[in-house]
Short mmCIF file of C-alpha atoms in Angstrom, two decimals:
data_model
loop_
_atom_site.label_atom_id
_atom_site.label_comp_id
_atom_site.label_asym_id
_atom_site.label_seq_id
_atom_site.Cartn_x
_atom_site.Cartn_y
_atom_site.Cartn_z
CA UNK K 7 -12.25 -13.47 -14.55
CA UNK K 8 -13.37 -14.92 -10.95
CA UNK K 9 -12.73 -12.88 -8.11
CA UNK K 10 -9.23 -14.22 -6.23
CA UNK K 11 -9.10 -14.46 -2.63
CA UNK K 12 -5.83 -14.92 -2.18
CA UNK K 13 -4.71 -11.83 -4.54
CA UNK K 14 -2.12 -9.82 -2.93
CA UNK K 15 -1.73 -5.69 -3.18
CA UNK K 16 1.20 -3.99 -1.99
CA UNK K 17 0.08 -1.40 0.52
CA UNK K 18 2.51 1.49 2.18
CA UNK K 19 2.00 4.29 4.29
CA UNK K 20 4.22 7.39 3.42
CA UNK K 21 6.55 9.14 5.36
CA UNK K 22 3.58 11.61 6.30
CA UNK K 23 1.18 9.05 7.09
CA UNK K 24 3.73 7.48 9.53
CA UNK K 25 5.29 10.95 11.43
CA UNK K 26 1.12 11.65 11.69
CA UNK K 27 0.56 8.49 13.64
CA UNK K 28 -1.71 7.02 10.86
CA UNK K 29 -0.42 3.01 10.97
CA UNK K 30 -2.46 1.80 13.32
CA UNK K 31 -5.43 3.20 11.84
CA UNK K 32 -4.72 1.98 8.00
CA UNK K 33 -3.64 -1.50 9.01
CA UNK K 34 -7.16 -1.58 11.33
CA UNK K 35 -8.94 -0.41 8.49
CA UNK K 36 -7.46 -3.31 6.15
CA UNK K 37 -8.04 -6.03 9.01
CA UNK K 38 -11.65 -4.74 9.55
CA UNK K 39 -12.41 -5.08 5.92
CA UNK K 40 -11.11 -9.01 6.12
CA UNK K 41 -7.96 -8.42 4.47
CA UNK K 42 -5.28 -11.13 5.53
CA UNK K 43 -2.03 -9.27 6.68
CA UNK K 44 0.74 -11.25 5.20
CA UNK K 45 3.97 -9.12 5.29
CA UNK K 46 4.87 -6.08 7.03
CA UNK K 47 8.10 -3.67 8.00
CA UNK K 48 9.29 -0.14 9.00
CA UNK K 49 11.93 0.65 6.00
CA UNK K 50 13.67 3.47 5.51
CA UNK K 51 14.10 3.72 1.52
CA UNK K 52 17.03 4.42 -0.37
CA UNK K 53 16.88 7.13 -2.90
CA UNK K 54 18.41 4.31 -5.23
CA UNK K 55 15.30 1.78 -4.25
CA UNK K 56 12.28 4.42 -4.37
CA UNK K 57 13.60 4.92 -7.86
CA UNK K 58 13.19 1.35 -8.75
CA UNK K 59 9.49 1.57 -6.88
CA UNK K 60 8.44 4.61 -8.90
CA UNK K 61 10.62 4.09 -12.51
CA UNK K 62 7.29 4.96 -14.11
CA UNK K 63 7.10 8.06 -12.99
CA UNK K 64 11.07 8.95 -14.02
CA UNK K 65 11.12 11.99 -16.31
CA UNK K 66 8.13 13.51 -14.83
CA UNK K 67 8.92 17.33 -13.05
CA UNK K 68 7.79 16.04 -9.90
CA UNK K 69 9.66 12.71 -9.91
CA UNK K 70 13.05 14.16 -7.76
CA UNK K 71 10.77 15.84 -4.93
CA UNK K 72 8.89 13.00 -4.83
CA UNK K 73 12.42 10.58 -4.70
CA UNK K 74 13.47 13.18 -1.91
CA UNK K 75 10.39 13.36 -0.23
CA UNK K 76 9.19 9.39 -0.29
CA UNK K 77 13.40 9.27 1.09
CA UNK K 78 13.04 11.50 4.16
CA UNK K 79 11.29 9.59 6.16
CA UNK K 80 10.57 5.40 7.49
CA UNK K 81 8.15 3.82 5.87
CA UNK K 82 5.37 1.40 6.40
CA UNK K 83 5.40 -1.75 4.13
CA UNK K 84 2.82 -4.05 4.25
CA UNK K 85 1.14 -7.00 1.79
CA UNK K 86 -2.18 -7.53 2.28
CA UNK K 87 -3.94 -10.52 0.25
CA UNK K 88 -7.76 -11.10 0.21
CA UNK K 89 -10.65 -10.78 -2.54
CA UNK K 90 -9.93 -8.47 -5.39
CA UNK K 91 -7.10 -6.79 -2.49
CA UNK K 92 -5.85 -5.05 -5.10
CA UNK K 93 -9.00 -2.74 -6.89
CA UNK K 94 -10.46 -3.00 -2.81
CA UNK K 95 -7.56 -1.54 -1.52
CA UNK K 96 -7.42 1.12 -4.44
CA UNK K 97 -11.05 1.69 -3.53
CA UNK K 98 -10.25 2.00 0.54
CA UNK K 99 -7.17 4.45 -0.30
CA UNK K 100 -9.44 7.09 -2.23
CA UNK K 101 -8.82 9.02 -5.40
CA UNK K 102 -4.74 10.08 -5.72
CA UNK K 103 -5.90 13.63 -5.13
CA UNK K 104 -6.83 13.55 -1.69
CA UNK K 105 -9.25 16.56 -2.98
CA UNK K 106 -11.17 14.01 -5.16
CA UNK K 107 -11.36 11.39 -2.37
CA UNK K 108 -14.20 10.69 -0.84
CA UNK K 109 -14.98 10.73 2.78
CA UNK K 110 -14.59 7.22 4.57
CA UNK K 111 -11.71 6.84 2.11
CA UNK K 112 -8.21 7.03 3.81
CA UNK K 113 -6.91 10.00 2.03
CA UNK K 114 -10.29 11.63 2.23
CA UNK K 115 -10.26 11.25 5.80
CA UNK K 116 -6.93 12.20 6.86
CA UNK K 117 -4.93 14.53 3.66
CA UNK K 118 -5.18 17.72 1.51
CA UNK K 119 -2.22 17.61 -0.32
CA UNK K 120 -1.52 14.72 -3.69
CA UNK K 121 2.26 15.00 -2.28
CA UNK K 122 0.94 14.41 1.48
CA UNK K 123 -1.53 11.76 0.56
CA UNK K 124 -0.83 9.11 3.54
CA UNK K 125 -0.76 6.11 1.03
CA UNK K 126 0.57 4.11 -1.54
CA UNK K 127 -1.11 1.65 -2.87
CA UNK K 128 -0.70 -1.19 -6.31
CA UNK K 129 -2.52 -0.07 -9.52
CA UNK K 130 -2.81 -4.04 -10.93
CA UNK K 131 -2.12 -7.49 -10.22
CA UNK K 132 0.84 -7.37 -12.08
CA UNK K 133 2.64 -4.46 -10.73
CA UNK K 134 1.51 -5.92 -7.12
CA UNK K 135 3.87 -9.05 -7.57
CA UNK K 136 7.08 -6.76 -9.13
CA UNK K 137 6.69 -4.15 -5.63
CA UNK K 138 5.73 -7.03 -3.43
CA UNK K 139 9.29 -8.39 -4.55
CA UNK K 140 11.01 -5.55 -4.57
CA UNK K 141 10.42 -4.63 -1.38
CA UNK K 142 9.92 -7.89 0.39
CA UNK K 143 12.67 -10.36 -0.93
CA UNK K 144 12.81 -12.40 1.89
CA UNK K 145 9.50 -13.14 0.95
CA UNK K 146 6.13 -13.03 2.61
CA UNK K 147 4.86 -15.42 5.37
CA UNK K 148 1.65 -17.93 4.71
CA UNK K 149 -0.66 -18.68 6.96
CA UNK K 150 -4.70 -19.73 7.49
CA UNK K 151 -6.60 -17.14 8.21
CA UNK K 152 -9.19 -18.66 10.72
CA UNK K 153 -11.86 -15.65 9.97
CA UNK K 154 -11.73 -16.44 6.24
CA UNK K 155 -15.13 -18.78 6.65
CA UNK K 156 -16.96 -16.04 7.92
CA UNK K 157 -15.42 -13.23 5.33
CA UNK K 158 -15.93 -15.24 1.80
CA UNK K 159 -18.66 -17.30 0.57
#
């Protein structure tokens, strides 16, 4: 398959990466890479919605801290859309154990802790589009990117 420029990856920043003062820095990070900011908002979640966002994970022992937890605190929604945004932005977040994640990665740079790990980010294409919905029904806003020449070939 080709590489997409305009796929789109859900990207937010957890209740700990937003009391830490971490925003700014993530969504610089994305911009500096050439991603194409294309949604964005402050939210603060629902139990009742963070169980729609995480119904994989239902069943597990962790899943009601982490419904509690994601719950306690605003956080930072964004959709970013670029080349391969989704395995990229995998890629910039680090490993899901901050422990594993390199330096220069986001949670390698800034957490200790996989239930403080700054970050969420989409696992595939698919499941991109269903939390790109879910939490952004209004829809997302579409624009040209005037950089875009001098980012893709």
């Amino acid at each position: 398959m080709a590489p997409n420029n305009a796929e789109r990856t859900y990207i937010m920043v957890k209740p700990d990466g937003v009391q830490r003062g971490l925003v700014g820095n993530i969504i610089a990070r994305f911009e500096s890479r050439g991603f194409k900011l294309i949604a964005l908002k402050l939210v603060h979640a629902t139990p009742e919605h963070l169980e729609l966002h995480y119904a994989d994970l239902k069943g597990k022992p962790f899943f009601p801290g982490l419904i509690k937890y994601m719950a306690s605190g605003p956080v930072v929604a964004m959709v970013w859309e670029g080349l391969d945004a989704v395995k990229t932005g995998r890629s910039m977040l680090g490993a899901t154990n901050p422990l594993a994640s390199a330096p220069g990665t986001i949670r390698g740079d800034f957490a200790l802790a996989v239930g403080r790990n700054i970050c969420h980010g989409s696992d595939s294409v698919e499941n991109a589009e269903k939390e790109i919905k879910l939490w952004f029904p209004e829809g997302v806003v579409q624009y040209e990117h005037n950089q875009a020449a001098w980012i893709f070939e």
